[in-house]
Amino acid sequence: MHNKTILITGGAGFIGSHVVRLFVEKYPDYKIINLDALTYAGNLENLTDIEDAANYTFVKGDITDEGFINSLFDEYKFDSVIHLAAESHVDRSIKDPLAFVRTNVIGTMILLNAFKALWKDDFADKLFYHVSTDEVYGSLGETGLFEETTSYDPNSPYSASKASSDHFVRAYGETYGMPYVITNCSNNYGQNQFPEKLIPLFINNIINHKPLPVYGDGNYTRDWLYVVDHAIAIDLVFHEGKQGDTYNIGGFNEWKNIDLVKLLCQQMDVALGRDKDSSEELITYVKDRPGHDLRYAIDASKINKELGWKPSVTFEQGLKITIDWYLNNEDWLNSVTSGSYQTYYQKQYS
Ligand code: NAD
Ligand code: TYD
């Protein structure tokens, strides 16, 4: 396997930090450059264990800054990009859709152009890996699964911006012969997730005896995957996936929100040594999210059959690892929930 110089964007975020760690530790001969703007969601504390590794460099910068991105590609001559940088939270996209167009659509375009400009005469051994979401497929009814061939039908500004970026990546493949691969993954959970998403937000609220705001009737369904299993899938697709192809990644693990929240409450009561049912008493039904997708569920049989990938932990195991991590990393949790998080929380939930 020849040495590579890989740009990982968004590597200080939740999933990106797990991908960076896996690549830095597993491939000492690769040069890994982590580019991240360190928005509210990016945190170098996620990577202190590998920050001094010889094959790792962090660069602070914004993917929407075209001049900066072009000079970065000139300097490092990246032969591969694993693109995770994005605005990633649906609720924020409802309040500020344009920010999602800027980063997720225009930022992706700027990366695609820089990659094309560098290699257009010879794309051999090059790869643009675009990390996307199952939300581009829209909402399922009570039955059925998202397959790689399911038509795109995004409903939120977040999913519309991710769908748009997926289309541009495919268009660059078709039009300019740019080698790419796209993965569409279901909801991730695990250590280092910013506490605006369901699981870490509820863990933080349970710790602090705050209400657990369940949107609508709680009968919305998501398919949950442990973040390290997503990073393992990305490694596999990066090295063995078919160029110009798409793979769905999912946990084979559908949960109605309210059932998941009850399981989380039970595990938190045990972990915190609190009375049985004390966390469940915090459940509060609140106004629904506008345009709330009813159900996401992934058919991950293609990546399973073609590349032999499957999740390595059960949901109960992954949830326990996650809860233990948040309880043992109080400083991390306190630092990300101070300052602007409080303002966000007030606006979103008051
Ligand atoms: P995240 O919000 O935790 O992290 C995003 C990272 O991107 C942050 O470190 C942030 O600082 C950085 N970033 C944002 N705007 C940037 C910009 N303009 N320039 C440079 N860096 C910027 O997100 P995540 O949950 O880790 O998601 C990562 C990727 O995976 C996203 O593309 C997302 O769409 C996709 N995805 C997420 C999930 C999920 O459940 N979280 C599921 C499937 C796919
Ligand atoms: P979220 O973690 O935001 O992921 P996504 O919207 O990308 O699936 O939300 C997961 C589910 O939990 C979704 O159906 C919305 C719901 N939810 C709540 O009920 N309350 C909350 O406070 C949050 C953040 C989400």
GROMACS .gro file of N, CA and C in nm, residues 123-277:
model
  465
  123PHE      N    1  -0.593   1.146  -1.264
  123PHE     CA    2  -0.662   1.114  -1.139
  123PHE      C    3  -0.622   0.977  -1.082
  124ALA      N    4  -0.520   0.913  -1.140
  124ALA     CA    5  -0.485   0.776  -1.096
  124ALA      C    6  -0.452   0.775  -0.947
  125ASP      N    7  -0.504   0.677  -0.874
  125ASP     CA    8  -0.481   0.659  -0.730
  125ASP      C    9  -0.533   0.774  -0.643
  126LYS      N   10  -0.620   0.856  -0.698
  126LYS     CA   11  -0.674   0.968  -0.618
  126LYS      C   12  -0.816   0.933  -0.575
  127LEU      N   13  -0.862   0.997  -0.467
  127LEU     CA   14  -1.000   0.970  -0.422
  127LEU      C   15  -1.057   1.088  -0.344
  128PHE      N   16  -1.178   1.126  -0.380
  128PHE     CA   17  -1.255   1.223  -0.301
  128PHE      C   18  -1.367   1.143  -0.232
  129TYR      N   19  -1.355   1.131  -0.101
  129TYR     CA   20  -1.453   1.054  -0.024
  129TYR      C   21  -1.547   1.152   0.046
  130HIS      N   22  -1.673   1.146   0.009
  130HIS     CA   23  -1.772   1.239   0.065
  130HIS      C   24  -1.858   1.166   0.168
  131VAL      N   25  -1.858   1.219   0.290
  131VAL     CA   26  -1.934   1.155   0.399
  131VAL      C   27  -2.072   1.221   0.407
  132SER      N   28  -2.175   1.142   0.386
  132SER     CA   29  -2.310   1.199   0.387
  132SER      C   30  -2.403   1.120   0.480
  133THR      N   31  -2.528   1.154   0.470
  133THR     CA   32  -2.627   1.108   0.567
  133THR      C   33  -2.744   1.036   0.499
  134ASP      N   34  -2.812   0.952   0.575
  134ASP     CA   35  -2.933   0.886   0.521
  134ASP      C   36  -3.049   0.986   0.508
  135GLU      N   37  -3.034   1.105   0.569
  135GLU     CA   38  -3.147   1.199   0.568
  135GLU      C   39  -3.176   1.253   0.428
  136VAL      N   40  -3.079   1.236   0.334
  136VAL     CA   41  -3.103   1.280   0.195
  136VAL      C   42  -3.219   1.205   0.132
  137TYR      N   43  -3.250   1.085   0.184
  137TYR     CA   44  -3.356   1.003   0.124
  137TYR      C   45  -3.495   1.046   0.169
  138GLY      N   46  -3.501   1.140   0.264
  138GLY     CA   47  -3.632   1.186   0.311
  138GLY      C   48  -3.684   1.097   0.422
  139SER      N   49  -3.816   1.079   0.425
  139SER     CA   50  -3.876   1.006   0.537
  139SER      C   51  -3.942   0.878   0.488
  140LEU      N   52  -3.926   0.770   0.566
  140LEU     CA   53  -3.997   0.646   0.537
  140LEU      C   54  -4.131   0.646   0.610
  141GLY      N   55  -4.225   0.564   0.561
  141GLY     CA   56  -4.347   0.537   0.638
  141GLY      C   57  -4.316   0.431   0.742
  142GLU      N   58  -4.419   0.356   0.782
  142GLU     CA   59  -4.397   0.256   0.888
  142GLU      C   60  -4.308   0.142   0.841
  143THR      N   61  -4.303   0.117   0.708
  143THR     CA   62  -4.224   0.003   0.660
  143THR      C   63  -4.122   0.050   0.555
  144GLY      N   64  -4.038  -0.044   0.511
  144GLY     CA   65  -3.940  -0.016   0.405
  144GLY      C   66  -3.807   0.030   0.463
  145LEU      N   67  -3.705   0.027   0.376
  145LEU     CA   68  -3.570   0.067   0.417
  145LEU      C   69  -3.510   0.154   0.307
  146PHE      N   70  -3.415   0.242   0.345
  146PHE     CA   71  -3.342   0.318   0.244
  146PHE      C   72  -3.238   0.226   0.180
  147GLU      N   73  -3.243   0.219   0.046
  147GLU     CA   74  -3.137   0.148  -0.026
  147GLU      C   75  -3.054   0.251  -0.101
  148GLU      N   76  -2.940   0.208  -0.157
  148GLU     CA   77  -2.854   0.302  -0.229
  148GLU      C   78  -2.927   0.359  -0.351
  149THR      N   79  -3.027   0.286  -0.401
  149THR     CA   80  -3.101   0.330  -0.520
  149THR      C   81  -3.225   0.412  -0.486
  150THR      N   82  -3.254   0.431  -0.358
  150THR     CA   83  -3.372   0.511  -0.318
  150THR      C   84  -3.354   0.655  -0.369
  151SER      N   85  -3.461   0.711  -0.424
  151SER     CA   86  -3.452   0.849  -0.476
  151SER      C   87  -3.431   0.948  -0.362
  152TYR      N   88  -3.355   1.051  -0.392
  152TYR     CA   89  -3.337   1.157  -0.293
  152TYR      C   90  -3.467   1.236  -0.276
  153ASP      N   91  -3.499   1.268  -0.152
  153ASP     CA   92  -3.625   1.341  -0.125
  153ASP      C   93  -3.611   1.418   0.007
  154PRO      N   94  -3.509   1.506   0.015
  154PRO     CA   95  -3.478   1.568   0.146
  154PRO      C   96  -3.587   1.664   0.191
  155ASN      N   97  -3.607   1.672   0.322
  155ASN     CA   98  -3.713   1.757   0.377
  155ASN      C   99  -3.665   1.874   0.460
  156SER      N  100  -3.548   1.863   0.522
  156SER     CA  101  -3.501   1.974   0.607
  156SER      C  102  -3.395   2.052   0.532
  157PRO      N  103  -3.371   2.177   0.572
  157PRO     CA  104  -3.261   2.251   0.508
  157PRO      C  105  -3.128   2.176   0.523
  158TYR      N  106  -3.105   2.108   0.636
  158TYR     CA  107  -2.982   2.029   0.651
  158TYR      C  108  -2.976   1.921   0.545
  159SER      N  109  -3.081   1.839   0.535
  159SER     CA  110  -3.074   1.726   0.441
  159SER      C  111  -3.072   1.775   0.297
  160ALA      N  112  -3.139   1.889   0.270
  160ALA     CA  113  -3.135   1.944   0.134
  160ALA      C  114  -2.993   1.988   0.097
  161SER      N  115  -2.923   2.046   0.194
  161SER     CA  116  -2.785   2.090   0.165
  161SER      C  117  -2.692   1.970   0.148
  162LYS      N  118  -2.711   1.864   0.226
  162LYS     CA  119  -2.628   1.744   0.210
  162LYS      C  120  -2.662   1.677   0.076
  163ALA      N  121  -2.790   1.671   0.040
  163ALA     CA  122  -2.829   1.611  -0.088
  163ALA      C  123  -2.763   1.686  -0.203
  164SER      N  124  -2.766   1.818  -0.192
  164SER     CA  125  -2.706   1.901  -0.297
  164SER      C  126  -2.557   1.870  -0.311
  165SER      N  127  -2.488   1.861  -0.198
  165SER     CA  128  -2.344   1.833  -0.205
  165SER      C  129  -2.319   1.694  -0.262
  166ASP      N  130  -2.402   1.596  -0.228
  166ASP     CA  131  -2.388   1.461  -0.286
  166ASP      C  132  -2.401   1.468  -0.438
  167HIS      N  133  -2.501   1.544  -0.484
  167HIS     CA  134  -2.522   1.556  -0.629
  167HIS      C  135  -2.400   1.617  -0.697
  168PHE      N  136  -2.342   1.719  -0.635
  168PHE     CA  137  -2.223   1.782  -0.697
  168PHE      C  138  -2.106   1.684  -0.701
  169VAL      N  139  -2.088   1.606  -0.597
  169VAL     CA  140  -1.977   1.508  -0.598
  169VAL      C  141  -1.998   1.411  -0.715
  170ARG      N  142  -2.120   1.359  -0.729
  170ARG     CA  143  -2.147   1.266  -0.842
  170ARG      C  144  -2.128   1.336  -0.975
  171ALA      N  145  -2.172   1.462  -0.984
  171ALA     CA  146  -2.159   1.537  -1.110
  171ALA      C  147  -2.011   1.554  -1.147
  172TYR      N  148  -1.925   1.577  -1.048
  172TYR     CA  149  -1.781   1.591  -1.077
  172TYR      C  150  -1.723   1.456  -1.121
  173GLY      N  151  -1.778   1.349  -1.070
  173GLY     CA  152  -1.734   1.216  -1.115
  173GLY      C  153  -1.774   1.193  -1.260
  174GLU      N  154  -1.899   1.222  -1.292
  174GLU     CA  155  -1.949   1.200  -1.429
  174GLU      C  156  -1.884   1.295  -1.529
  175THR      N  157  -1.875   1.423  -1.490
  175THR     CA  158  -1.834   1.526  -1.586
  175THR      C  159  -1.683   1.531  -1.604
  176TYR      N  160  -1.610   1.521  -1.495
  176TYR     CA  161  -1.464   1.541  -1.503
  176TYR      C  162  -1.386   1.413  -1.478
  177GLY      N  163  -1.456   1.303  -1.457
  177GLY     CA  164  -1.387   1.176  -1.431
  177GLY      C  165  -1.319   1.172  -1.295
  178MET      N  166  -1.369   1.253  -1.202
  178MET     CA  167  -1.306   1.259  -1.070
  178MET      C  168  -1.342   1.135  -0.988
  179PRO      N  169  -1.242   1.062  -0.936
  179PRO     CA  170  -1.275   0.942  -0.858
  179PRO      C  171  -1.335   0.979  -0.722
  180TYR      N  172  -1.450   0.923  -0.694
  180TYR     CA  173  -1.516   0.958  -0.568
  180TYR      C  174  -1.584   0.835  -0.510
  181VAL      N  175  -1.618   0.846  -0.385
  181VAL     CA  176  -1.709   0.750  -0.323
  181VAL      C  177  -1.793   0.828  -0.223
  182ILE      N  178  -1.919   0.788  -0.207
  182ILE     CA  179  -2.009   0.855  -0.111
  182ILE      C  180  -2.065   0.749  -0.017
  183THR      N  181  -2.067   0.781   0.113
  183THR     CA  182  -2.140   0.694   0.205
  183THR      C  183  -2.251   0.774   0.272
  184ASN      N  184  -2.365   0.711   0.287
  184ASN     CA  185  -2.481   0.772   0.353
  184ASN      C  186  -2.509   0.692   0.479
  185CYS      N  187  -2.486   0.755   0.593
  185CYS     CA  188  -2.494   0.683   0.720
  185CYS      C  189  -2.614   0.727   0.804
  186SER      N  190  -2.658   0.637   0.888
  186SER     CA  191  -2.769   0.667   0.979
  186SER      C  192  -2.720   0.747   1.100
  187ASN      N  193  -2.808   0.769   1.198
  187ASN     CA  194  -2.773   0.850   1.317
  187ASN      C  195  -2.660   0.787   1.396
  188ASN      N  196  -2.557   0.865   1.421
  188ASN     CA  197  -2.445   0.818   1.503
  188ASN      C  198  -2.464   0.858   1.649
  189TYR      N  199  -2.406   0.778   1.739
  189TYR     CA  200  -2.398   0.818   1.880
  189TYR      C  201  -2.263   0.769   1.932
  190GLY      N  202  -2.220   0.824   2.045
  190GLY     CA  203  -2.094   0.780   2.104
  190GLY      C  204  -2.025   0.895   2.173
  191GLN      N  205  -1.900   0.868   2.218
  191GLN     CA  206  -1.825   0.970   2.291
  191GLN      C  207  -1.792   1.088   2.199
  192ASN      N  208  -1.782   1.208   2.259
  192ASN     CA  209  -1.745   1.333   2.190
  192ASN      C  210  -1.857   1.395   2.104
  193GLN      N  211  -1.979   1.348   2.116
  193GLN     CA  212  -2.086   1.411   2.037
  193GLN      C  213  -2.135   1.536   2.109
  194PHE      N  214  -2.147   1.643   2.035
  194PHE     CA  215  -2.188   1.771   2.094
  194PHE      C  216  -2.331   1.759   2.148
  195PRO      N  217  -2.356   1.808   2.270
  195PRO     CA  218  -2.486   1.782   2.334
  195PRO      C  219  -2.601   1.869   2.284
  196GLU      N  220  -2.611   1.876   2.150
  196GLU     CA  221  -2.731   1.934   2.088
  196GLU      C  222  -2.814   1.821   2.025
  197LYS      N  223  -2.748   1.706   1.998
  197LYS     CA  224  -2.817   1.591   1.939
  197LYS      C  225  -2.882   1.510   2.051
  198LEU      N  226  -2.981   1.429   2.013
  198LEU     CA  227  -3.068   1.366   2.113
  198LEU      C  228  -2.993   1.299   2.230
  199ILE      N  229  -2.904   1.204   2.199
  199ILE     CA  230  -2.849   1.121   2.308
  199ILE      C  231  -2.761   1.202   2.404
  200PRO      N  232  -2.660   1.277   2.356
  200PRO     CA  233  -2.579   1.351   2.453
  200PRO      C  234  -2.654   1.464   2.522
  201LEU      N  235  -2.752   1.524   2.453
  201LEU     CA  236  -2.832   1.630   2.517
  201LEU      C  237  -2.910   1.571   2.636
  202PHE      N  238  -2.967   1.453   2.614
  202PHE     CA  239  -3.047   1.393   2.720
  202PHE      C  240  -2.957   1.341   2.833
  203ILE      N  241  -2.838   1.290   2.799
  203ILE     CA  242  -2.744   1.247   2.905
  203ILE      C  243  -2.710   1.368   2.993
  204ASN      N  244  -2.677   1.479   2.928
  204ASN     CA  245  -2.640   1.600   3.003
  204ASN      C  246  -2.756   1.649   3.090
  205ASN      N  247  -2.878   1.645   3.033
  205ASN     CA  248  -2.993   1.692   3.111
  205ASN      C  249  -3.023   1.600   3.229
  206ILE      N  250  -3.008   1.469   3.207
  206ILE     CA  251  -3.032   1.375   3.320
  206ILE      C  252  -2.930   1.403   3.431
  207ILE      N  253  -2.803   1.419   3.393
  207ILE     CA  254  -2.701   1.447   3.496
  207ILE      C  255  -2.744   1.568   3.579
  208ASN      N  256  -2.799   1.670   3.509
  208ASN     CA  257  -2.832   1.797   3.575
  208ASN      C  258  -2.979   1.807   3.621
  209HIS      N  259  -3.050   1.693   3.622
  209HIS     CA  260  -3.191   1.689   3.666
  209HIS      C  261  -3.277   1.788   3.587
  210LYS      N  262  -3.246   1.803   3.456
  210LYS     CA  263  -3.327   1.896   3.374
  210LYS      C  264  -3.427   1.817   3.290
  211PRO      N  265  -3.537   1.882   3.246
  211PRO     CA  266  -3.637   1.812   3.165
  211PRO      C  267  -3.577   1.754   3.037
  212LEU      N  268  -3.635   1.641   2.991
  212LEU     CA  269  -3.592   1.577   2.866
  212LEU      C  270  -3.696   1.610   2.759
  213PRO      N  271  -3.665   1.706   2.670
  213PRO     CA  272  -3.766   1.757   2.576
  213PRO      C  273  -3.788   1.664   2.456
  214VAL      N  274  -3.888   1.577   2.464
  214VAL     CA  275  -3.920   1.486   2.354
  214VAL      C  276  -4.012   1.559   2.256
  215TYR      N  277  -3.969   1.567   2.129
  215TYR     CA  278  -4.049   1.639   2.029
  215TYR      C  279  -4.174   1.559   1.991
  216GLY      N  280  -4.288   1.630   1.980
  216GLY     CA  281  -4.413   1.567   1.934
  216GLY      C  282  -4.453   1.454   2.027
  217ASP      N  283  -4.500   1.341   1.964
  217ASP     CA  284  -4.546   1.229   2.047
  217ASP      C  285  -4.434   1.129   2.078
  218GLY      N  286  -4.314   1.156   2.026
  218GLY     CA  287  -4.201   1.067   2.054
  218GLY      C  288  -4.199   0.942   1.968
  219ASN      N  289  -4.296   0.931   1.875
  219ASN     CA  290  -4.303   0.808   1.795
  219ASN      C  291  -4.225   0.819   1.664
  220TYR      N  292  -4.121   0.897   1.663
  220TYR     CA  293  -4.034   0.908   1.546
  220TYR      C  294  -3.924   0.803   1.558
  221THR      N  295  -3.883   0.749   1.443
  221THR     CA  296  -3.789   0.636   1.447
  221THR      C  297  -3.658   0.672   1.379
  222ARG      N  298  -3.548   0.635   1.442
  222ARG     CA  299  -3.415   0.652   1.385
  222ARG      C  300  -3.339   0.520   1.397
  223ASP      N  301  -3.238   0.506   1.311
  223ASP     CA  302  -3.153   0.386   1.310
  223ASP      C  303  -3.017   0.429   1.364
  224TRP      N  304  -2.974   0.373   1.477
  224TRP     CA  305  -2.858   0.426   1.550
  224TRP      C  306  -2.734   0.339   1.532
  225LEU      N  307  -2.621   0.408   1.510
  225LEU     CA  308  -2.494   0.337   1.491
  225LEU      C  309  -2.388   0.398   1.582
  226TYR      N  310  -2.310   0.311   1.646
  226TYR     CA  311  -2.200   0.356   1.731
  226TYR      C  312  -2.091   0.419   1.644
  227VAL      N  313  -2.045   0.538   1.683
  227VAL     CA  314  -1.958   0.619   1.597
  227VAL      C  315  -1.830   0.547   1.555
  228VAL      N  316  -1.773   0.465   1.644
  228VAL     CA  317  -1.648   0.396   1.607
  228VAL      C  318  -1.676   0.298   1.493
  229ASP      N  319  -1.795   0.239   1.491
  229ASP     CA  320  -1.830   0.149   1.381
  229ASP      C  321  -1.845   0.226   1.250
  230HIS      N  322  -1.888   0.351   1.258
  230HIS     CA  323  -1.892   0.433   1.137
  230HIS      C  324  -1.750   0.461   1.088
  231ALA      N  325  -1.661   0.494   1.180
  231ALA     CA  326  -1.521   0.521   1.140
  231ALA      C  327  -1.458   0.397   1.077
  232ILE      N  328  -1.488   0.280   1.131
  232ILE     CA  329  -1.434   0.155   1.075
  232ILE      C  330  -1.489   0.135   0.932
  233ALA      N  331  -1.616   0.166   0.913
  233ALA     CA  332  -1.676   0.152   0.780
  233ALA      C  333  -1.611   0.250   0.682
  234ILE      N  334  -1.581   0.370   0.728
  234ILE     CA  335  -1.518   0.471   0.641
  234ILE      C  336  -1.378   0.422   0.598
  235ASP      N  337  -1.304   0.367   0.691
  235ASP     CA  338  -1.171   0.311   0.659
  235ASP      C  339  -1.185   0.202   0.551
  236LEU      N  340  -1.283   0.116   0.569
  236LEU     CA  341  -1.303   0.005   0.475
  236LEU      C  342  -1.343   0.055   0.336
  237VAL      N  343  -1.436   0.148   0.331
  237VAL     CA  344  -1.481   0.199   0.201
  237VAL      C  345  -1.368   0.279   0.135
  238PHE      N  346  -1.294   0.354   0.215
  238PHE     CA  347  -1.182   0.432   0.161
  238PHE      C  348  -1.082   0.341   0.089
  239HIS      N  349  -1.052   0.226   0.150
  239HIS     CA  350  -0.949   0.139   0.094
  239HIS      C  351  -1.004   0.036  -0.005
  240GLU      N  352  -1.130  -0.007   0.015
  240GLU     CA  353  -1.178  -0.120  -0.066
  240GLU      C  354  -1.308  -0.092  -0.141
  241GLY      N  355  -1.366   0.025  -0.120
  241GLY     CA  356  -1.492   0.057  -0.188
  241GLY      C  357  -1.469   0.077  -0.337
  242LYS      N  358  -1.577   0.060  -0.414
  242LYS     CA  359  -1.568   0.078  -0.559
  242LYS      C  360  -1.580   0.227  -0.592
  243GLN      N  361  -1.488   0.278  -0.673
  243GLN     CA  362  -1.494   0.420  -0.707
  243GLN      C  363  -1.621   0.451  -0.786
  244GLY      N  364  -1.675   0.570  -0.762
  244GLY     CA  365  -1.797   0.610  -0.831
  244GLY      C  366  -1.920   0.543  -0.772
  245ASP      N  367  -1.906   0.485  -0.655
  245ASP     CA  368  -2.018   0.411  -0.597
  245ASP      C  369  -2.064   0.474  -0.465
  246THR      N  370  -2.178   0.427  -0.419
  246THR     CA  371  -2.239   0.474  -0.295
  246THR      C  372  -2.263   0.356  -0.204
  247TYR      N  373  -2.237   0.375  -0.075
  247TYR     CA  374  -2.267   0.269   0.023
  247TYR      C  375  -2.351   0.328   0.135
  248ASN      N  376  -2.458   0.259   0.171
  248ASN     CA  377  -2.533   0.296   0.290
  248ASN      C  378  -2.470   0.228   0.412
  249ILE      N  379  -2.462   0.303   0.521
  249ILE     CA  380  -2.407   0.248   0.646
  249ILE      C  381  -2.513   0.266   0.755
  250GLY      N  382  -2.545   0.159   0.825
  250GLY     CA  383  -2.648   0.171   0.929
  250GLY      C  384  -2.628   0.067   1.036
  251GLY      N  385  -2.704   0.081   1.144
  251GLY     CA  386  -2.681  -0.003   1.261
  251GLY      C  387  -2.769  -0.126   1.268
  252PHE      N  388  -2.858  -0.148   1.171
  252PHE     CA  389  -2.960  -0.254   1.182
  252PHE      C  390  -3.027  -0.239   1.319
  253ASN      N  391  -3.062  -0.116   1.355
  253ASN     CA  392  -3.093  -0.086   1.495
  253ASN      C  393  -3.193   0.030   1.505
  254GLU      N  394  -3.319  -0.001   1.473
  254GLU     CA  395  -3.422   0.104   1.473
  254GLU      C  396  -3.484   0.120   1.611
  255TRP      N  397  -3.499   0.245   1.651
  255TRP     CA  398  -3.564   0.274   1.779
  255TRP      C  399  -3.660   0.391   1.764
  256LYS      N  400  -3.780   0.375   1.821
  256LYS     CA  401  -3.868   0.493   1.839
  256LYS      C  402  -3.803   0.580   1.944
  257ASN      N  403  -3.806   0.712   1.922
  257ASN     CA  404  -3.738   0.802   2.016
  257ASN      C  405  -3.777   0.774   2.161
  258ILE      N  406  -3.907   0.756   2.185
  258ILE     CA  407  -3.951   0.744   2.324
  258ILE      C  408  -3.898   0.616   2.389
  259ASP      N  409  -3.888   0.508   2.309
  259ASP     CA  410  -3.833   0.382   2.364
  259ASP      C  411  -3.684   0.397   2.392
  260LEU      N  412  -3.615   0.466   2.300
  260LEU     CA  413  -3.472   0.490   2.321
  260LEU      C  414  -3.451   0.574   2.447
  261VAL      N  415  -3.532   0.677   2.463
  261VAL     CA  416  -3.516   0.766   2.578
  261VAL      C  417  -3.540   0.689   2.709
  262LYS      N  418  -3.638   0.598   2.705
  262LYS     CA  419  -3.664   0.519   2.828
  262LYS      C  420  -3.547   0.426   2.860
  263LEU      N  421  -3.489   0.365   2.756
  263LEU     CA  422  -3.371   0.279   2.778
  263LEU      C  423  -3.255   0.361   2.834
  264LEU      N  424  -3.236   0.479   2.775
  264LEU     CA  425  -3.130   0.569   2.822
  264LEU      C  426  -3.152   0.605   2.969
  265CYS      N  427  -3.277   0.636   3.003
  265CYS     CA  428  -3.310   0.672   3.143
  265CYS      C  429  -3.276   0.557   3.238
  266GLN      N  430  -3.311   0.434   3.196
  266GLN     CA  431  -3.282   0.318   3.283
  266GLN      C  432  -3.132   0.303   3.304
  267GLN      N  433  -3.056   0.312   3.192
  267GLN     CA  434  -2.910   0.295   3.204
  267GLN      C  435  -2.847   0.408   3.285
  268MET      N  436  -2.902   0.529   3.271
  268MET     CA  437  -2.847   0.643   3.347
  268MET      C  438  -2.877   0.626   3.496
  269ASP      N  439  -2.997   0.578   3.531
  269ASP     CA  440  -3.029   0.556   3.673
  269ASP      C  441  -2.928   0.460   3.736
  270VAL      N  442  -2.897   0.352   3.661
  270VAL     CA  443  -2.801   0.253   3.713
  270VAL      C  444  -2.663   0.319   3.725
  271ALA      N  445  -2.619   0.386   3.618
  271ALA     CA  446  -2.483   0.443   3.616
  271ALA      C  447  -2.466   0.548   3.726
  272LEU      N  448  -2.573   0.625   3.753
  272LEU     CA  449  -2.563   0.732   3.852
  272LEU      C  450  -2.602   0.686   3.993
  273GLY      N  451  -2.645   0.560   4.004
  273GLY     CA  452  -2.688   0.508   4.133
  273GLY      C  453  -2.812   0.580   4.184
  274ARG      N  454  -2.899   0.620   4.090
  274ARG     CA  455  -3.023   0.689   4.133
  274ARG      C  456  -3.137   0.587   4.142
  275ASP      N  457  -3.246   0.627   4.206
  275ASP     CA  458  -3.362   0.538   4.218
  275ASP      C  459  -3.415   0.502   4.081
  276LYS      N  460  -3.465   0.377   4.067
  276LYS     CA  461  -3.527   0.332   3.943
  276LYS      C  462  -3.637   0.432   3.904
  277ASP      N  463  -3.646   0.463   3.777
  277ASP     CA  464  -3.749   0.552   3.721
  277ASP      C  465  -3.728   0.700   3.751
   0.00000   0.00000   0.00000
